[in-house]
Tab-separated table of C-alpha atoms and ligand atoms in Angstrom:
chain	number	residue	atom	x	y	z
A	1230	UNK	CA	-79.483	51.938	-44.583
A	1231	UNK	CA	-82.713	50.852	-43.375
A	1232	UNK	CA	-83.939	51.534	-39.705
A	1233	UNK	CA	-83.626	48.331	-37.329
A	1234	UNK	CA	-86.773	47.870	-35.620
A	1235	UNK	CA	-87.258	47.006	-32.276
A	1236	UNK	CA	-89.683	46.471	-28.952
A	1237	UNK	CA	-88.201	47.497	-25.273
A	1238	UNK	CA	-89.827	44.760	-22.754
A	1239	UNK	CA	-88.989	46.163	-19.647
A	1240	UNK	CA	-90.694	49.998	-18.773
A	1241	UNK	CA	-88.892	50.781	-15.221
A	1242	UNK	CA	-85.627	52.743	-14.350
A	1243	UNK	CA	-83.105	51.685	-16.952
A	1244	UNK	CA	-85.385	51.236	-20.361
A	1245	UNK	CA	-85.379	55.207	-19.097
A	1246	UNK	CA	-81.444	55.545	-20.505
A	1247	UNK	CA	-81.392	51.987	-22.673
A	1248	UNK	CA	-83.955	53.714	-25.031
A	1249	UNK	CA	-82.810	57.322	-24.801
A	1250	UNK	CA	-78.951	55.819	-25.935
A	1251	UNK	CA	-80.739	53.753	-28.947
A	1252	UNK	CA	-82.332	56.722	-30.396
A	1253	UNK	CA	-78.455	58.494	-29.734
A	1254	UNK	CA	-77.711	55.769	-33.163
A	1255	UNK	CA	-78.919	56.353	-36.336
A	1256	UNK	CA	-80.725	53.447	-38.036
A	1257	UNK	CA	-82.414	52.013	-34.972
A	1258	UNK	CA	-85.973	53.230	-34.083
A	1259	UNK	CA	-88.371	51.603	-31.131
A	1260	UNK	CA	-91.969	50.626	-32.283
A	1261	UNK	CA	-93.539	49.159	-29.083
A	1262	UNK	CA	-92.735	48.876	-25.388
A	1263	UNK	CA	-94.194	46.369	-22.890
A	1264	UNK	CA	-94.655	46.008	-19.665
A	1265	UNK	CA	-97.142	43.834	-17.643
A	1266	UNK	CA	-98.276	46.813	-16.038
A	1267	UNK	CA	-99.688	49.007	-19.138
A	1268	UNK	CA	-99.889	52.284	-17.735
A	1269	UNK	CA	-96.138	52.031	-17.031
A	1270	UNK	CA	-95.764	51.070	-20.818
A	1271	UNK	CA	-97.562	53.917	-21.630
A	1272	UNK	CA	-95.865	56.284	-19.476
A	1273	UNK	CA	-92.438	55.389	-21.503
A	1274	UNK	CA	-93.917	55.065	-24.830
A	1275	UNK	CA	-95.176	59.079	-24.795
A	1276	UNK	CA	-91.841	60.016	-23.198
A	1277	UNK	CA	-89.769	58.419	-26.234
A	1278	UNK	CA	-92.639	58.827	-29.052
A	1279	UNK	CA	-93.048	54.755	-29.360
A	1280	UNK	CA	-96.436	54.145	-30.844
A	1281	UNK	CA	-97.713	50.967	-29.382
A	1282	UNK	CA	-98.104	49.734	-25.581
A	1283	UNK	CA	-98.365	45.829	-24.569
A	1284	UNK	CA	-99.370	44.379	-21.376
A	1285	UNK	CA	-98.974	40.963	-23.142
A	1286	UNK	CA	-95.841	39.795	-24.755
A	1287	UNK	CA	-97.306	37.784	-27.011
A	1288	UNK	CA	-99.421	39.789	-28.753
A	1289	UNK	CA	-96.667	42.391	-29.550
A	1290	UNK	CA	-94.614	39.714	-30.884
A	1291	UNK	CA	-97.812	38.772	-32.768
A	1292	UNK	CA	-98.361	42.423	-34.346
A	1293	UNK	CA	-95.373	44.092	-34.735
A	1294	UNK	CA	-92.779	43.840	-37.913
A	1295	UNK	CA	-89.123	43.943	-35.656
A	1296	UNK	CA	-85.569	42.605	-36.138
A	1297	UNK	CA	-85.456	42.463	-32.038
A	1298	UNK	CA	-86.371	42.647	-29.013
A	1299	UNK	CA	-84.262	44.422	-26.093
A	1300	UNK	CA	-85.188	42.837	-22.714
A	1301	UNK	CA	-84.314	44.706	-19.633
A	1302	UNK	CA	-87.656	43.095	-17.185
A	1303	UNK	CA	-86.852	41.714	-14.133
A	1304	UNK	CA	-84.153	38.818	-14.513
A	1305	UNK	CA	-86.195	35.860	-13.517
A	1306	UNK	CA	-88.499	36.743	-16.568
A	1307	UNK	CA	-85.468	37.312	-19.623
A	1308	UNK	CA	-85.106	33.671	-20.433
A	1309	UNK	CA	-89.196	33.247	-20.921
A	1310	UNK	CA	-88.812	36.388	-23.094
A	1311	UNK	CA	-85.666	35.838	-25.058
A	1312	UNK	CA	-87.380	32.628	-25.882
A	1313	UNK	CA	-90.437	34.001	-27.496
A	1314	UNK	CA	-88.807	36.075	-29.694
A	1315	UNK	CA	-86.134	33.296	-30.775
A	1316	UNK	CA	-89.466	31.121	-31.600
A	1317	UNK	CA	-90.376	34.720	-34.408
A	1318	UNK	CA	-86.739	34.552	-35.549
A	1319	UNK	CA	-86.074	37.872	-34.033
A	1320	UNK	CA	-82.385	38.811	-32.311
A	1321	UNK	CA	-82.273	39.463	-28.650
A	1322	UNK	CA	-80.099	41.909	-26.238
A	1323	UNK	CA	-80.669	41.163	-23.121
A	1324	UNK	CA	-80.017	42.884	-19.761
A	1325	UNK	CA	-77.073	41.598	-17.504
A	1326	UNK	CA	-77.361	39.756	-15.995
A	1327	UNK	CA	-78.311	37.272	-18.393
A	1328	UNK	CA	-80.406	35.003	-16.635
A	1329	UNK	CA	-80.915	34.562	-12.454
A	1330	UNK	CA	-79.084	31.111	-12.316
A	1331	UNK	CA	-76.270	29.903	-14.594
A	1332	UNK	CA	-78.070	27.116	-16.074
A	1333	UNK	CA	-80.450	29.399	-17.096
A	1334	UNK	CA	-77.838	31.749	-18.916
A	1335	UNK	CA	-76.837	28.656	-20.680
A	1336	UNK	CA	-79.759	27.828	-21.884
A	1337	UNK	CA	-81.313	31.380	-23.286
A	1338	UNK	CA	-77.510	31.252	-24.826
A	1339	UNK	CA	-78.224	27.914	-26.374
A	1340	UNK	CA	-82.211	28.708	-27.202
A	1341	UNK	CA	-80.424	31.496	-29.658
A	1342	UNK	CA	-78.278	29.050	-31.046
A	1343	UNK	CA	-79.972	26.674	-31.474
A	1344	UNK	CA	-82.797	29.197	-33.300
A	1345	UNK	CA	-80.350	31.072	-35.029
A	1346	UNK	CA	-80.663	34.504	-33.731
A	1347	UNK	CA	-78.255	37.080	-32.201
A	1348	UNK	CA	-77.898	37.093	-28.762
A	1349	UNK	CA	-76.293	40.018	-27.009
A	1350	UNK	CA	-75.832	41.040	-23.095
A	1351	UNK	CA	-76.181	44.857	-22.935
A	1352	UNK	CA	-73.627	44.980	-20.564
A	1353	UNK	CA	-72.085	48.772	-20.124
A	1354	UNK	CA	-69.401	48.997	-17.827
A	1355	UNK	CA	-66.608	47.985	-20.405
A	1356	UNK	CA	-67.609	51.004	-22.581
A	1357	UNK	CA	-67.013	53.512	-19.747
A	1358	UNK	CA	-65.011	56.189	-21.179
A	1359	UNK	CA	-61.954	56.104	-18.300
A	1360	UNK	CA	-61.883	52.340	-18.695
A	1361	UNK	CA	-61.842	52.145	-22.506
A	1362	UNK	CA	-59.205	54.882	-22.084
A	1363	UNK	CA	-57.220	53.188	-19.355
A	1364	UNK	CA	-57.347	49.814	-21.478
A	1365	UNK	CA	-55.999	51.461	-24.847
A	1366	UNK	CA	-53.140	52.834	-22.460
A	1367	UNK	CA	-52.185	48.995	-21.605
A	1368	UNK	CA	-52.393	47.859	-25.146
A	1369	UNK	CA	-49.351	50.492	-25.355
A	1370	UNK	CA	-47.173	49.003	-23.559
A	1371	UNK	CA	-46.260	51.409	-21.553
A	1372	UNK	CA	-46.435	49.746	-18.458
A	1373	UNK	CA	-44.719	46.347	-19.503
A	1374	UNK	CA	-46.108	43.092	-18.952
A	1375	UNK	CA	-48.739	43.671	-16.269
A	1376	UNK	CA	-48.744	41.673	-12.964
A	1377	UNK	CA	-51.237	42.719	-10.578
A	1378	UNK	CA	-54.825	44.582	-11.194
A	1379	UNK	CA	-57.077	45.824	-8.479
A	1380	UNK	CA	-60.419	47.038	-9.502
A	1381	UNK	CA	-62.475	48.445	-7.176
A	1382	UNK	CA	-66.633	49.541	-7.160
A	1383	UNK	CA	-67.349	50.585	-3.605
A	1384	UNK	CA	-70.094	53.150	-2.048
A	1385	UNK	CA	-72.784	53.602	0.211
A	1386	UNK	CA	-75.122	54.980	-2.677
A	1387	UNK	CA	-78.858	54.226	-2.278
A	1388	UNK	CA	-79.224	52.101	-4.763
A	1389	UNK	CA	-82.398	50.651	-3.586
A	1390	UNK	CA	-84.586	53.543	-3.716
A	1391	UNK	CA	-84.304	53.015	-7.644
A	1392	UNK	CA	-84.364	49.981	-7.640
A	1393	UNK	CA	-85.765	48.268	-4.954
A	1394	UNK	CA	-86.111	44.768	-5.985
A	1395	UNK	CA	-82.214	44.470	-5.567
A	1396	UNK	CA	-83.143	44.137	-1.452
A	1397	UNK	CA	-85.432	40.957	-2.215
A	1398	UNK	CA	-82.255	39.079	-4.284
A	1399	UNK	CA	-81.305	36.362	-2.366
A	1400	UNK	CA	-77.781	36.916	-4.302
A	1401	UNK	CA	-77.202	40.446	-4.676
A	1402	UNK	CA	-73.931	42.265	-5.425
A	1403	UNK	CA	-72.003	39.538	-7.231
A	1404	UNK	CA	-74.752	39.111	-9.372
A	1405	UNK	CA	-75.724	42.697	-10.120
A	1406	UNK	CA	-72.645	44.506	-9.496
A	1407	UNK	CA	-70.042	41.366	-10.192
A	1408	UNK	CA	-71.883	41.043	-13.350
A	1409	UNK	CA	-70.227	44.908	-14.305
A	1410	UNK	CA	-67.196	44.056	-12.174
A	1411	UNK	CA	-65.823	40.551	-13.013
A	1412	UNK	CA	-66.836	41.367	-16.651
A	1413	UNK	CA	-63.879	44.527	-16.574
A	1414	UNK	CA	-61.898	41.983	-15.112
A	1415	UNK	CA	-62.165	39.937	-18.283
A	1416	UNK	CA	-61.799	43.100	-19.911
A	1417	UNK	CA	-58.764	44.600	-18.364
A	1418	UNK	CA	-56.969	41.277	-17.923
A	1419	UNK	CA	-58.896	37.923	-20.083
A	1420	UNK	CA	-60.253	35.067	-18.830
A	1421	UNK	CA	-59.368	33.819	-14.916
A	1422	UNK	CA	-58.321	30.336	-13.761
A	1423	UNK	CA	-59.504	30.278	-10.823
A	1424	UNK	CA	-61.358	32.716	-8.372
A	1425	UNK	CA	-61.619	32.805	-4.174
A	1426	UNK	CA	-64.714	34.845	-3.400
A	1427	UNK	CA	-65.575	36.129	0.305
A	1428	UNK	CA	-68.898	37.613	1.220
A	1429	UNK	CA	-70.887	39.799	3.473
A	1430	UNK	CA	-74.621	41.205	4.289
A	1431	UNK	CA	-73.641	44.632	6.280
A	1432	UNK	CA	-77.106	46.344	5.467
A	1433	UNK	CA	-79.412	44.222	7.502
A	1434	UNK	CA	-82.688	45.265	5.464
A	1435	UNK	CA	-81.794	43.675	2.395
A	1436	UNK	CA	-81.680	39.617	1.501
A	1437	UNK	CA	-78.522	39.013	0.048
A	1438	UNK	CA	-74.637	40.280	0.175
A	1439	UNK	CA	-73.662	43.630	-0.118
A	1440	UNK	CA	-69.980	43.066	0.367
A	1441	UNK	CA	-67.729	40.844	-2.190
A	1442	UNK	CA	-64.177	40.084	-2.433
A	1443	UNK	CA	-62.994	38.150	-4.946
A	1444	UNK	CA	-59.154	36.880	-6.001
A	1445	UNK	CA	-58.347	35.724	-9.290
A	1446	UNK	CA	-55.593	33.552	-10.849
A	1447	UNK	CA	-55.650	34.799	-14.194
A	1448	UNK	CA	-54.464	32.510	-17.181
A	1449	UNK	CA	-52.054	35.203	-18.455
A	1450	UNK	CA	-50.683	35.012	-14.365
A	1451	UNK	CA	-51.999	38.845	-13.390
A	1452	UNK	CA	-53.279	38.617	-9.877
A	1453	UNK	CA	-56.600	40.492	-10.047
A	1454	UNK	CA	-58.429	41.383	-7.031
A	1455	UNK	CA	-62.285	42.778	-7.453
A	1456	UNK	CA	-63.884	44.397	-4.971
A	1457	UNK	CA	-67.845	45.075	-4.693
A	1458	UNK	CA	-69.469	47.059	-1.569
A	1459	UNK	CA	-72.933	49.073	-1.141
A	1460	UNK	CA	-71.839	49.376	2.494
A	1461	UNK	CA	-68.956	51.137	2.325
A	1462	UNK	CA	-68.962	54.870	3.574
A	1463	UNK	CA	-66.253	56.604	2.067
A	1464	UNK	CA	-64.459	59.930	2.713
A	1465	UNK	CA	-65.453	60.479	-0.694
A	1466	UNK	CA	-68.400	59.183	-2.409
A	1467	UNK	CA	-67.870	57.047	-5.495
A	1468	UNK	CA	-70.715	55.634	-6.771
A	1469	UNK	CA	-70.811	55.144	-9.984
A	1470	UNK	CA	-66.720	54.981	-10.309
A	1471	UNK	CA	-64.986	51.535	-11.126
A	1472	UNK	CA	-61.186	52.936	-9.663
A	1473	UNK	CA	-58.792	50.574	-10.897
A	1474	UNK	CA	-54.610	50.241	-10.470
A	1475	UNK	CA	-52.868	48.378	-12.828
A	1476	UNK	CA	-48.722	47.263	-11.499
A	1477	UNK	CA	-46.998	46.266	-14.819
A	1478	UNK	CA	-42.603	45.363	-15.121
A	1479	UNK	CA	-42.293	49.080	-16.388
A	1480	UNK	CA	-45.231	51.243	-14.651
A	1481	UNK	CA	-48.417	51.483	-13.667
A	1482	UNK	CA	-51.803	52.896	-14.040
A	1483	UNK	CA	-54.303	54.390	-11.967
A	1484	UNK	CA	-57.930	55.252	-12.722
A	1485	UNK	CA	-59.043	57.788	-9.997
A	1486	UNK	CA	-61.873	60.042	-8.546
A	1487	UNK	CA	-63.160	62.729	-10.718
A	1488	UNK	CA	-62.014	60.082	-14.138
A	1489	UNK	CA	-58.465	60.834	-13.858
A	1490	UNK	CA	-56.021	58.449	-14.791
A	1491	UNK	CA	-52.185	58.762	-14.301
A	1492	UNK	CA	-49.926	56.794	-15.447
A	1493	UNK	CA	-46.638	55.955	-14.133
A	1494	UNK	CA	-43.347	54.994	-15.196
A	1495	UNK	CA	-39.239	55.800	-14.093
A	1496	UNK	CA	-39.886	58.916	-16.135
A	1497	UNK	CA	-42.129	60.065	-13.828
A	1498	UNK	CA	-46.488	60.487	-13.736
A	1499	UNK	CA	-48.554	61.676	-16.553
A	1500	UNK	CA	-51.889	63.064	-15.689
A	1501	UNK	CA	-54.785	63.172	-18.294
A	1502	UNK	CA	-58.960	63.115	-17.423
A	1503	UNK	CA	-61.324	61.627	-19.378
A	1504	UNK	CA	-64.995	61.936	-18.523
A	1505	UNK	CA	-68.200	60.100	-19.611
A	1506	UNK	CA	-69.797	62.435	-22.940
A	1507	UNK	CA	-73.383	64.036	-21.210
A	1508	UNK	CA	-76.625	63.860	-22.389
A	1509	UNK	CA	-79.552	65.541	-21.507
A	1510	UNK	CA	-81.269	62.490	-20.831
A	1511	UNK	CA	-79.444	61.319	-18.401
A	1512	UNK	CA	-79.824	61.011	-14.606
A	1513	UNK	CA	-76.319	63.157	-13.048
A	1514	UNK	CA	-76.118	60.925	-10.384
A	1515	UNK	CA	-75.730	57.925	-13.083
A	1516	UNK	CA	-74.220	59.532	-16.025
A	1517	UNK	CA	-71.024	57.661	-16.103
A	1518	UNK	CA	-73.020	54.421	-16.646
A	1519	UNK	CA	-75.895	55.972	-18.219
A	1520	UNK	CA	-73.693	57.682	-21.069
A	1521	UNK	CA	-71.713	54.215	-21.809
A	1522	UNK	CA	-75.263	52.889	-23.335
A	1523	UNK	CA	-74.627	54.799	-25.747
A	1524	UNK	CA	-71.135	53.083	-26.728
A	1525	UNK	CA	-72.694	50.032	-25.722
A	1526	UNK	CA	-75.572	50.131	-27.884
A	1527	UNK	CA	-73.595	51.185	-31.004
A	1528	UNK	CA	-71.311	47.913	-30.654
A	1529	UNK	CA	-74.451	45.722	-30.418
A	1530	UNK	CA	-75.857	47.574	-33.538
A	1531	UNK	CA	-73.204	47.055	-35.339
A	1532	UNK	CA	-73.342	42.909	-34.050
A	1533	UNK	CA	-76.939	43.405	-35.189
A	1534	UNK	CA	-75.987	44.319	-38.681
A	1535	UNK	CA	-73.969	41.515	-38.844
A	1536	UNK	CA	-70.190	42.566	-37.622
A	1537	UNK	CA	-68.416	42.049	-34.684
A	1538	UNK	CA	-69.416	42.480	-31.234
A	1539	UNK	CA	-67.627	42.382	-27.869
A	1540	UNK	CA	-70.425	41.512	-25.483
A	1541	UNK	CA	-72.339	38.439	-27.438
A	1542	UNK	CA	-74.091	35.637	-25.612
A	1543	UNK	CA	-71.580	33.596	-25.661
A	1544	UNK	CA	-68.961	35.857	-24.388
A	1545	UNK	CA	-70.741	37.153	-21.482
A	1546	UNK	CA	-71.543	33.507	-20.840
A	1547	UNK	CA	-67.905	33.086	-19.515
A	1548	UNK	CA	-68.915	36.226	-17.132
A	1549	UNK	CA	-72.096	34.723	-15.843
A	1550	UNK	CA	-69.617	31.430	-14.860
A	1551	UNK	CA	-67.626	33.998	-12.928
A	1552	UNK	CA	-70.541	35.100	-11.181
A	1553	UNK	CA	-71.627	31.848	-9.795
A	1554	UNK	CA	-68.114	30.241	-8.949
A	1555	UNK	CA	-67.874	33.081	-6.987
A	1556	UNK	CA	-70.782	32.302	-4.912
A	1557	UNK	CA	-69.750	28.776	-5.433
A	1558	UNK	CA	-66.417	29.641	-3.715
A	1559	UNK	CA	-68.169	32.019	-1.181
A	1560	UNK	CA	-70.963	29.059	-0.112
A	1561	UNK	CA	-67.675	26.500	0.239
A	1562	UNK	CA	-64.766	28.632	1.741
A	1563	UNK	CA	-63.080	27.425	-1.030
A	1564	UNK	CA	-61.302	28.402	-4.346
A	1565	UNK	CA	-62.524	27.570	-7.600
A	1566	UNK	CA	-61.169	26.466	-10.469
A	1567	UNK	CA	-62.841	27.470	-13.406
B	2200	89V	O1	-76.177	48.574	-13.547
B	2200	89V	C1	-76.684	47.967	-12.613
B	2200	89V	O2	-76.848	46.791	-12.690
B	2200	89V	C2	-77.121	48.610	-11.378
B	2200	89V	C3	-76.062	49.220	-10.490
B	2200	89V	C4	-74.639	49.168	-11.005
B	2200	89V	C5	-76.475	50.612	-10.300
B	2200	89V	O3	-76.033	48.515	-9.263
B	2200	89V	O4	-77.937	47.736	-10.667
């Protein structure tokens, strides 16, 4: 089969694991990096072996022969980007989240459309090991007809000295974390019809809210509450850990510290762990997240190719609208029907 080509725009933290878990796949291969500061283009290029470095988009899209682009820059600029390689025909995966406003998600969804490319969110949290593991357990039935979900993503991790433009978003967590989070809600439990989102700024040195709480009505009638927190200093830390407890009419499930899940019914608790796969080019303190690129990646390949794919444009769409009625509900005290 012949080797999809592709450019990484984007050079900072995570092209550092998003181009480490392409080259995990055969048939993909990475021609050209860019980055409006070169010398970080560069830096990445000789750490991965990519042979040519842009400081101008343009251009690359100009020179090089690809069949996409992956775009993880800074989310203000992925609409402009997704754009210009729509306009060469080329397929686009984009970062989460998709664009920094809804109306822009909707329209680098509809730019693809209307251009006829592929448009995928390379969203990871879904393809965490526990959680794929946790979900196949549900489609059992094991647990009955399940009623309540609580997923939970709560620390006091630094996540700023990575990435430190996170402390200049006027929205913060719901956006960048709620992005993950509500998107395992859809996951775990479909779509919602309505949400009820609270908010809070604890850390005082960053712009936007570092605390969210968010109730859903799901359309299936689960209850599903999502909580988000950077501020939250636990006897144990978490970070990266998505815990969840699922109640169904015969059992439930929970996904614990250290990736164990237990699941129980009248018959008692069954115990199992099942941890992220390692790679040596991962950061430790990240590999749960950093190792589901991998999965991630190999579902968007195979959307690439032509198949099926869970996180498209126009599915992750429906988690972008999450994301902003929940700041619509947090901004009017009220709940929002979606
Ligand atoms: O994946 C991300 O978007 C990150 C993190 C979950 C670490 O906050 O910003």
């Amino acid at each position: 089969m012949e080797k999809l080509r592709f450019a990484i725009f984007g050079t900072g933290f995570w092209s550092n694991y998003q181009i480490p878990g392409w080259l995990e796949l055969d048939g993909v291969e990475c021609v050209a990096a860019y980055n409006r500061t070169k010398s970080k283009a560069q830096a990445v290029a000789s750490k991965f072996g990519i042979s040519n470095v842009y400081d101008d988009a343009a251009t690359l899209l100009e020179n090089e022969d690809l069949d996409f682009v992956d775009i993880c820059t800074d989310v203000d600029t992925h609409l402009r980007f997704a754009e210009m390689a729509a306009d060469k025909g080329l397929n686009v995966v984009c970062q989460k989240p998709l664009a920094a406003s809804l109306e822009a998600a909707e329209e680098l969804v509809s730019v693809c459309r209307e251009r006829d490319v592929r448009l995928f969110a390379n969203e990871n949290f879904r393809w965490q090991a526990p959680l794929r593991k946790v979900k196949d357990i549900v489609d059992t039935g094991i647990i009955g007809d399940v009623f309540k979900v609580r997923i939970s993503f709560v620390s006091a991790f630094p996540v700023f000295e990575n990435q430190p433009f996170l402390a200049d978003l006027d929205h913060f967590i719901v956006a960048d974390v709620g992005s993950h989070i509500l998107d395992v809600v859809r996951f775990l439990c479909g779509e919602a019809k309505s949400i009820h989102c609270l908010t809070n700024r604890i850390n005082p040195s960053i712009k936007g809210e570092d605390v969210a709480n968010c109730f859903m009505d799901m359309e299936n009638g689960i209850h599903c509450f999502a909580e988000m927190s950077y501020a939250s200093i636990m006897e144990k830390e978490q970070f990266p850990q998505t815990f969840v407890l699922l109640e169904g009419s015969k059992g439930s499930i929970v996904l614990d510290h250290g990736f164990e899940i237990r699941v129980t019914t009248r018959s008692g608790t069954e115990k199992e762990t099942v941890a992220p796969k390692m790679y040596d080019w991962l950061d430790p303190e990240y590999a749960l997240l950093h190792s589901s690129i991998v999965d991630t990646q190999k579902n968007i390949l195979e959307g690439l190719r032509g198949g099926e794919a869970e996180t498209t444009g126009e599915d992750n769409l429906k988690t972008v609208k999450l994301v902003w009625k929940a700041y619509e509900s947090a901004e009017t005290g009220k709940i929002i029907n979606l």
